[in-house]
Amino acid sequence: MPVIESRLRGGAEQDERRAAYAALIETLRERHGRVLAGGGAKLQARHRERGKIPVRERIDLLVDPFSPFLELSPLAAWELYGNEVPAAGIVTGIGMVSGTPCMIIANDATVKGGSFFHETVKKHLRAQEIAFENRLPCLYLVDCGGAFLPEQDRVFPDRDHFGGSFLQQCRMSASGLPQISAVFGGCTAGGAYIPALSDEVVMVRGTGRIHLGGPPIVKAAINEIVDGETLGGAEMHTLVSGVSDYLAESEFEAIARLRDIVGALNWPPAPRPQARPANPPLHDPAEIEGIVGTDLKQPFDVREVIARMVDGSVFDAFKPDYGATLVTGFAHIHGQPVGVLANNGVLFSESALKGAHFIELCDQRRIPLLFLQNITGFMVGTEAERGGIAKHSAKLVYAVSNARVPRYTVIIGGSYGAGNYGMCGRGFQPRFLFAWPNARIATMSPEVAATVVTELRRSSLTRGAADESEIERVDRATRAQFEEQSTPYYATARLWDDGIIEPAQTRDVIGLCLALAAREVELPGHRPVYRM
């Protein structure tokens, strides 16, 4: 089998790159640690005083012991709203529950009462989209105050706002994907529809409540004075209205009931995939940090990264001597087959044609695709244009757009311009997209952007001649804008990816994603569960 022979020999340069990358990892872990605190120690303590369990502890109790939980977008809303909405107030991710992989969507009531901000809605919708694509049952751990009213114009009226989550929930149920809710706290207004649209509902006595309009709204609307428990408590909804199916005396009982419901789903068992035994790479994944470094201007051979990511470092390269700036080939990750496309420089016409050809082969053979992005874009200039770069790059974009197999993307360096498109950026809807801490994403690099903008300023006819001090000011402002807006934290805060991961974790994260695809089963003829 073709094994990638590593050419790394250590040395000072690699040690310097690894040390610089270690600082990025430390920053990432520190920021992940901060969001784990939710709304802070004071609100966490008040949460417990009310007999409630913090959201991530609920998830720990829900998932199978010693099984992984792949949390998605933990740094959503980072540095937005004064950093007062950690993780956008909602925890989403994939975990095994009673032996079945499930999408878990859990509100964090210690963050603004579990209210929905713009990024909360976006994260909720993204989790449902992933569940739909990967045929995962959805478990909602509901503790939700509805829309955050000061943000109502960014949460309520538009196509991809709060209503979109209910549309997706109905359509997933109609497609045969179970929608199950456990209500741990207040579910007001739009939040009430999450359990109301679910196939089965568990409510916790004393803390769980569901009402389209809370006591203040009822008083304002019809001048009725009523307390929250009478209006929409767990006992009333289980014994009187029938909105809830099960009454739990504690959160522990509610979580146990959820596990029982999933265990009784009669979910189709996973077909046995045609996969090889999983073998670790021959080369240590921890060495990736020293290979890529933090300076995007310093090149590296992406095959060294692949050698530390795929099983046994075995990589069957496709057309290795043609269009060499795009590395393509067949491999396995945790026993699952995968076709890899990885950048080793700017994309020329030959690289684009090679990539399109390779994608078509994988699509024909039902092999999932993994894109490793480190790309400044497609080649520009007179020679490139005369060689048909626009036409050939479009062929790669077309192949990416129409591939029927699962596609996964990791930004391992820069992701600029049309190169982002050709390598399956967010706009092309890969099943998952992750980024490394050194990643950058923008229309172009800060240096190129500054050059373009200052040249346009110099040649502007409407503004008149610009002096050098004005040019320098424009240059500084442009560089600062692109530096800020291209960082991985700026991107992940706005849900442009599904999370920032460490390079050494990438093999395991992608392995989990590939395993989900291998389990997929078509469920024809299923109908929604109407809650009459």
mmCIF file of N, CA and C in Angstrom, residues 229-308:
data_model
loop_
_atom_site.group_PDB
_atom_site.id
_atom_site.type_symbol
_atom_site.label_atom_id
_atom_site.label_comp_id
_atom_site.label_asym_id
_atom_site.label_seq_id
_atom_site.Cartn_x
_atom_site.Cartn_y
_atom_site.Cartn_z
ATOM 1 N N GLU A 229 -47.530 28.362 37.381
ATOM 2 C CA GLU A 229 -47.747 26.931 37.536
ATOM 3 C C GLU A 229 -49.170 26.541 37.118
ATOM 4 N N THR A 230 -50.126 27.346 37.527
ATOM 5 C CA THR A 230 -51.515 27.074 37.143
ATOM 6 C C THR A 230 -51.705 27.226 35.643
ATOM 7 N N LEU A 231 -51.039 28.240 35.084
ATOM 8 C CA LEU A 231 -51.190 28.538 33.660
ATOM 9 C C LEU A 231 -50.569 27.469 32.773
ATOM 10 N N GLY A 232 -49.376 27.005 33.132
ATOM 11 C CA GLY A 232 -48.689 26.098 32.216
ATOM 12 C C GLY A 232 -47.721 25.149 32.883
ATOM 13 N N GLY A 233 -48.008 24.722 34.111
ATOM 14 C CA GLY A 233 -47.109 23.831 34.825
ATOM 15 C C GLY A 233 -47.122 22.410 34.288
ATOM 16 N N ALA A 234 -46.164 21.629 34.740
ATOM 17 C CA ALA A 234 -46.004 20.257 34.238
ATOM 18 C C ALA A 234 -47.202 19.387 34.578
ATOM 19 N N GLU A 235 -47.726 19.546 35.795
ATOM 20 C CA GLU A 235 -48.859 18.717 36.198
ATOM 21 C C GLU A 235 -50.083 19.021 35.339
ATOM 22 N N MET A 236 -50.359 20.319 35.119
ATOM 23 C CA MET A 236 -51.511 20.690 34.306
ATOM 24 C C MET A 236 -51.373 20.159 32.885
ATOM 25 N N HIS A 237 -50.199 20.328 32.287
ATOM 26 C CA HIS A 237 -50.036 19.924 30.890
ATOM 27 C C HIS A 237 -50.018 18.402 30.715
ATOM 28 N N THR A 238 -49.643 17.666 31.769
ATOM 29 C CA THR A 238 -49.627 16.212 31.664
ATOM 30 C C THR A 238 -50.998 15.607 31.972
ATOM 31 N N LEU A 239 -51.702 16.186 32.944
ATOM 32 C CA LEU A 239 -52.972 15.604 33.385
ATOM 33 C C LEU A 239 -54.189 16.244 32.738
ATOM 34 N N VAL A 240 -54.059 17.498 32.268
ATOM 35 C CA VAL A 240 -55.238 18.207 31.770
ATOM 36 C C VAL A 240 -55.162 18.479 30.268
ATOM 37 N N SER A 241 -54.147 19.235 29.835
ATOM 38 C CA SER A 241 -54.101 19.650 28.426
ATOM 39 C C SER A 241 -53.595 18.554 27.491
ATOM 40 N N GLY A 242 -52.753 17.652 28.017
ATOM 41 C CA GLY A 242 -52.176 16.606 27.175
ATOM 42 C C GLY A 242 -51.012 17.062 26.318
ATOM 43 N N VAL A 243 -50.541 18.306 26.537
ATOM 44 C CA VAL A 243 -49.370 18.778 25.792
ATOM 45 C C VAL A 243 -48.150 17.934 26.148
ATOM 46 N N SER A 244 -48.064 17.521 27.414
ATOM 47 C CA SER A 244 -46.962 16.666 27.874
ATOM 48 C C SER A 244 -47.431 15.228 27.973
ATOM 49 N N ASP A 245 -46.520 14.302 27.727
ATOM 50 C CA ASP A 245 -46.851 12.871 27.771
ATOM 51 C C ASP A 245 -46.394 12.196 29.057
ATOM 52 N N TYR A 246 -45.365 12.756 29.702
ATOM 53 C CA TYR A 246 -44.801 12.129 30.901
ATOM 54 C C TYR A 246 -44.497 13.201 31.937
ATOM 55 N N LEU A 247 -44.822 12.912 33.190
ATOM 56 C CA LEU A 247 -44.525 13.815 34.299
ATOM 57 C C LEU A 247 -43.361 13.238 35.089
ATOM 58 N N ALA A 248 -42.283 14.007 35.190
ATOM 59 C CA ALA A 248 -41.099 13.559 35.919
ATOM 60 C C ALA A 248 -40.989 14.336 37.226
ATOM 61 N N GLU A 249 -40.605 13.646 38.286
ATOM 62 C CA GLU A 249 -40.494 14.297 39.589
ATOM 63 C C GLU A 249 -39.180 15.045 39.757
ATOM 64 N N SER A 250 -38.216 14.765 38.905
ATOM 65 C CA SER A 250 -36.915 15.444 38.987
ATOM 66 C C SER A 250 -36.281 15.464 37.609
ATOM 67 N N GLU A 251 -35.240 16.258 37.490
ATOM 68 C CA GLU A 251 -34.521 16.298 36.214
ATOM 69 C C GLU A 251 -33.855 14.962 35.926
ATOM 70 N N PHE A 252 -33.382 14.292 36.962
ATOM 71 C CA PHE A 252 -32.758 12.982 36.763
ATOM 72 C C PHE A 252 -33.773 11.999 36.169
ATOM 73 N N GLU A 253 -35.004 12.039 36.684
ATOM 74 C CA GLU A 253 -36.034 11.151 36.170
ATOM 75 C C GLU A 253 -36.387 11.507 34.722
ATOM 76 N N ALA A 254 -36.421 12.806 34.424
ATOM 77 C CA ALA A 254 -36.736 13.235 33.054
ATOM 78 C C ALA A 254 -35.677 12.758 32.072
ATOM 79 N N ILE A 255 -34.410 12.850 32.478
ATOM 80 C CA ILE A 255 -33.321 12.406 31.604
ATOM 81 C C ILE A 255 -33.377 10.891 31.413
ATOM 82 N N ALA A 256 -33.679 10.172 32.492
ATOM 83 C CA ALA A 256 -33.813 8.713 32.372
ATOM 84 C C ALA A 256 -34.966 8.356 31.434
ATOM 85 N N ARG A 257 -36.059 9.121 31.524
ATOM 86 C CA ARG A 257 -37.195 8.875 30.637
ATOM 87 C C ARG A 257 -36.810 9.125 29.182
ATOM 88 N N LEU A 258 -36.027 10.185 28.937
ATOM 89 C CA LEU A 258 -35.556 10.449 27.574
ATOM 90 C C LEU A 258 -34.769 9.272 27.038
ATOM 91 N N ARG A 259 -33.869 8.734 27.865
ATOM 92 C CA ARG A 259 -33.072 7.586 27.430
ATOM 93 C C ARG A 259 -33.965 6.383 27.135
ATOM 94 N N ASP A 260 -35.005 6.188 27.939
ATOM 95 C CA ASP A 260 -35.925 5.077 27.697
ATOM 96 C C ASP A 260 -36.668 5.267 26.376
ATOM 97 N N ILE A 261 -37.085 6.508 26.094
ATOM 98 C CA ILE A 261 -37.821 6.783 24.851
ATOM 99 C C ILE A 261 -36.937 6.478 23.638
ATOM 100 N N VAL A 262 -35.683 6.934 23.699
ATOM 101 C CA VAL A 262 -34.769 6.667 22.585
ATOM 102 C C VAL A 262 -34.532 5.167 22.448
ATOM 103 N N GLY A 263 -34.390 4.481 23.580
ATOM 104 C CA GLY A 263 -34.168 3.042 23.531
ATOM 105 C C GLY A 263 -35.325 2.275 22.915
ATOM 106 N N ALA A 264 -36.533 2.860 22.982
ATOM 107 C CA ALA A 264 -37.723 2.198 22.451
ATOM 108 C C ALA A 264 -38.104 2.687 21.053
ATOM 109 N N LEU A 265 -37.248 3.455 20.412
ATOM 110 C CA LEU A 265 -37.583 4.018 19.111
ATOM 111 C C LEU A 265 -37.680 2.970 18.006
ATOM 112 N N ASN A 266 -37.092 1.816 18.252
ATOM 113 C CA ASN A 266 -36.988 0.819 17.176
ATOM 114 C C ASN A 266 -36.270 1.422 15.979
ATOM 115 N N TRP A 267 -35.223 2.177 16.306
ATOM 116 C CA TRP A 267 -34.455 2.854 15.267
ATOM 117 C C TRP A 267 -33.703 1.822 14.437
ATOM 118 N N PRO A 268 -33.700 1.966 13.108
ATOM 119 C CA PRO A 268 -33.027 0.957 12.282
ATOM 120 C C PRO A 268 -31.571 0.787 12.694
ATOM 121 N N PRO A 269 -31.123 -0.446 12.876
ATOM 122 C CA PRO A 269 -29.719 -0.660 13.222
ATOM 123 C C PRO A 269 -28.817 -0.225 12.077
ATOM 124 N N ALA A 270 -27.639 0.161 12.429
ATOM 125 C CA ALA A 270 -26.701 0.616 11.404
ATOM 126 C C ALA A 270 -26.308 -0.535 10.493
ATOM 127 N N PRO A 271 -26.334 -0.306 9.174
ATOM 128 C CA PRO A 271 -25.828 -1.340 8.273
ATOM 129 C C PRO A 271 -24.335 -1.516 8.496
ATOM 130 N N ARG A 272 -23.868 -2.714 8.320
ATOM 131 C CA ARG A 272 -22.437 -2.952 8.535
ATOM 132 C C ARG A 272 -21.657 -2.332 7.375
ATOM 133 N N PRO A 273 -20.888 -1.280 7.635
ATOM 134 C CA PRO A 273 -20.184 -0.610 6.535
ATOM 135 C C PRO A 273 -18.997 -1.438 6.041
ATOM 136 N N GLN A 274 -18.711 -1.268 4.760
ATOM 137 C CA GLN A 274 -17.536 -1.910 4.195
ATOM 138 C C GLN A 274 -16.308 -1.069 4.544
ATOM 139 N N ALA A 275 -15.803 -1.275 5.723
ATOM 140 C CA ALA A 275 -14.679 -0.463 6.206
ATOM 141 C C ALA A 275 -13.549 -1.365 6.675
ATOM 142 N N ARG A 276 -12.356 -0.832 6.627
ATOM 143 C CA ARG A 276 -11.176 -1.563 7.102
ATOM 144 C C ARG A 276 -11.031 -1.367 8.612
ATOM 145 N N PRO A 277 -10.255 -2.214 9.251
ATOM 146 C CA PRO A 277 -9.942 -1.950 10.662
ATOM 147 C C PRO A 277 -9.231 -0.603 10.803
ATOM 148 N N ALA A 278 -9.578 0.128 11.838
ATOM 149 C CA ALA A 278 -8.960 1.448 12.062
ATOM 150 C C ALA A 278 -7.542 1.275 12.593
ATOM 151 N N ASN A 279 -6.584 1.891 11.926
ATOM 152 C CA ASN A 279 -5.191 1.862 12.362
ATOM 153 C C ASN A 279 -4.709 3.291 12.561
ATOM 154 N N PRO A 280 -3.966 3.581 13.610
ATOM 155 C CA PRO A 280 -3.461 4.941 13.802
ATOM 156 C C PRO A 280 -2.448 5.296 12.715
ATOM 157 N N PRO A 281 -2.246 6.583 12.458
ATOM 158 C CA PRO A 281 -1.211 6.979 11.494
ATOM 159 C C PRO A 281 0.167 6.518 11.968
ATOM 160 N N LEU A 282 1.057 6.330 11.010
ATOM 161 C CA LEU A 282 2.427 5.968 11.368
ATOM 162 C C LEU A 282 3.157 7.133 12.017
ATOM 163 N N HIS A 283 2.682 8.350 11.728
ATOM 164 C CA HIS A 283 3.337 9.555 12.239
ATOM 165 C C HIS A 283 2.410 10.263 13.224
ATOM 166 N N ASP A 284 2.983 10.871 14.241
ATOM 167 C CA ASP A 284 2.245 11.435 15.363
ATOM 168 C C ASP A 284 1.414 12.662 14.955
ATOM 169 N N PRO A 285 0.086 12.653 15.161
ATOM 170 C CA PRO A 285 -0.729 13.830 14.850
ATOM 171 C C PRO A 285 -0.311 15.080 15.620
ATOM 172 N N ALA A 286 0.320 14.907 16.775
ATOM 173 C CA ALA A 286 0.762 16.067 17.553
ATOM 174 C C ALA A 286 1.832 16.871 16.816
ATOM 175 N N GLU A 287 2.461 16.264 15.804
ATOM 176 C CA GLU A 287 3.498 16.977 15.048
ATOM 177 C C GLU A 287 2.923 17.966 14.037
ATOM 178 N N ILE A 288 1.603 17.917 13.811
ATOM 179 C CA ILE A 288 1.005 18.804 12.811
ATOM 180 C C ILE A 288 1.244 20.262 13.155
ATOM 181 N N GLU A 289 1.166 20.605 14.434
ATOM 182 C CA GLU A 289 1.349 21.994 14.846
ATOM 183 C C GLU A 289 2.702 22.536 14.398
ATOM 184 N N GLY A 290 3.730 21.723 14.495
ATOM 185 C CA GLY A 290 5.056 22.147 14.070
ATOM 186 C C GLY A 290 5.227 22.189 12.570
ATOM 187 N N ILE A 291 4.319 21.520 11.847
ATOM 188 C CA ILE A 291 4.376 21.524 10.375
ATOM 189 C C ILE A 291 3.739 22.786 9.816
ATOM 190 N N VAL A 292 2.549 23.121 10.305
ATOM 191 C CA VAL A 292 1.817 24.243 9.714
ATOM 192 C C VAL A 292 2.240 25.584 10.289
ATOM 193 N N GLY A 293 2.590 25.640 11.566
ATOM 194 C CA GLY A 293 2.982 26.901 12.168
ATOM 195 C C GLY A 293 1.848 27.912 12.196
ATOM 196 N N THR A 294 2.193 29.161 12.486
ATOM 197 C CA THR A 294 1.183 30.223 12.591
ATOM 198 C C THR A 294 1.306 31.271 11.499
ATOM 199 N N ASP A 295 2.380 31.233 10.731
ATOM 200 C CA ASP A 295 2.597 32.213 9.665
ATOM 201 C C ASP A 295 2.108 31.637 8.347
ATOM 202 N N LEU A 296 0.995 32.168 7.846
ATOM 203 C CA LEU A 296 0.415 31.625 6.621
ATOM 204 C C LEU A 296 1.294 31.863 5.400
ATOM 205 N N LYS A 297 2.268 32.750 5.512
ATOM 206 C CA LYS A 297 3.164 33.020 4.381
ATOM 207 C C LYS A 297 4.233 31.944 4.238
ATOM 208 N N GLN A 298 4.416 31.145 5.300
ATOM 209 C CA GLN A 298 5.419 30.088 5.268
ATOM 210 C C GLN A 298 4.784 28.806 4.718
ATOM 211 N N PRO A 299 5.257 28.304 3.579
ATOM 212 C CA PRO A 299 4.635 27.116 2.978
ATOM 213 C C PRO A 299 4.971 25.843 3.751
ATOM 214 N N PHE A 300 4.136 24.851 3.573
ATOM 215 C CA PHE A 300 4.408 23.515 4.110
ATOM 216 C C PHE A 300 3.803 22.506 3.147
ATOM 217 N N ASP A 301 4.295 21.290 3.204
ATOM 218 C CA ASP A 301 3.795 20.223 2.335
ATOM 219 C C ASP A 301 2.582 19.585 3.006
ATOM 220 N N VAL A 302 1.407 19.746 2.409
ATOM 221 C CA VAL A 302 0.183 19.257 3.033
ATOM 222 C C VAL A 302 0.168 17.740 3.152
ATOM 223 N N ARG A 303 1.018 17.045 2.382
ATOM 224 C CA ARG A 303 1.079 15.590 2.518
ATOM 225 C C ARG A 303 1.604 15.183 3.891
ATOM 226 N N GLU A 304 2.415 16.059 4.513
ATOM 227 C CA GLU A 304 2.876 15.779 5.874
ATOM 228 C C GLU A 304 1.700 15.816 6.857
ATOM 229 N N VAL A 305 0.731 16.684 6.589
ATOM 230 C CA VAL A 305 -0.474 16.745 7.419
ATOM 231 C C VAL A 305 -1.329 15.503 7.193
ATOM 232 N N ILE A 306 -1.524 15.141 5.936
ATOM 233 C CA ILE A 306 -2.334 13.962 5.608
ATOM 234 C C ILE A 306 -1.724 12.714 6.242
ATOM 235 N N ALA A 307 -0.405 12.621 6.241
ATOM 236 C CA ALA A 307 0.282 11.452 6.796
ATOM 237 C C ALA A 307 0.003 11.276 8.285
ATOM 238 N N ARG A 308 -0.395 12.357 8.957
ATOM 239 C CA ARG A 308 -0.678 12.321 10.396
ATOM 240 C C ARG A 308 -2.172 12.321 10.694
#
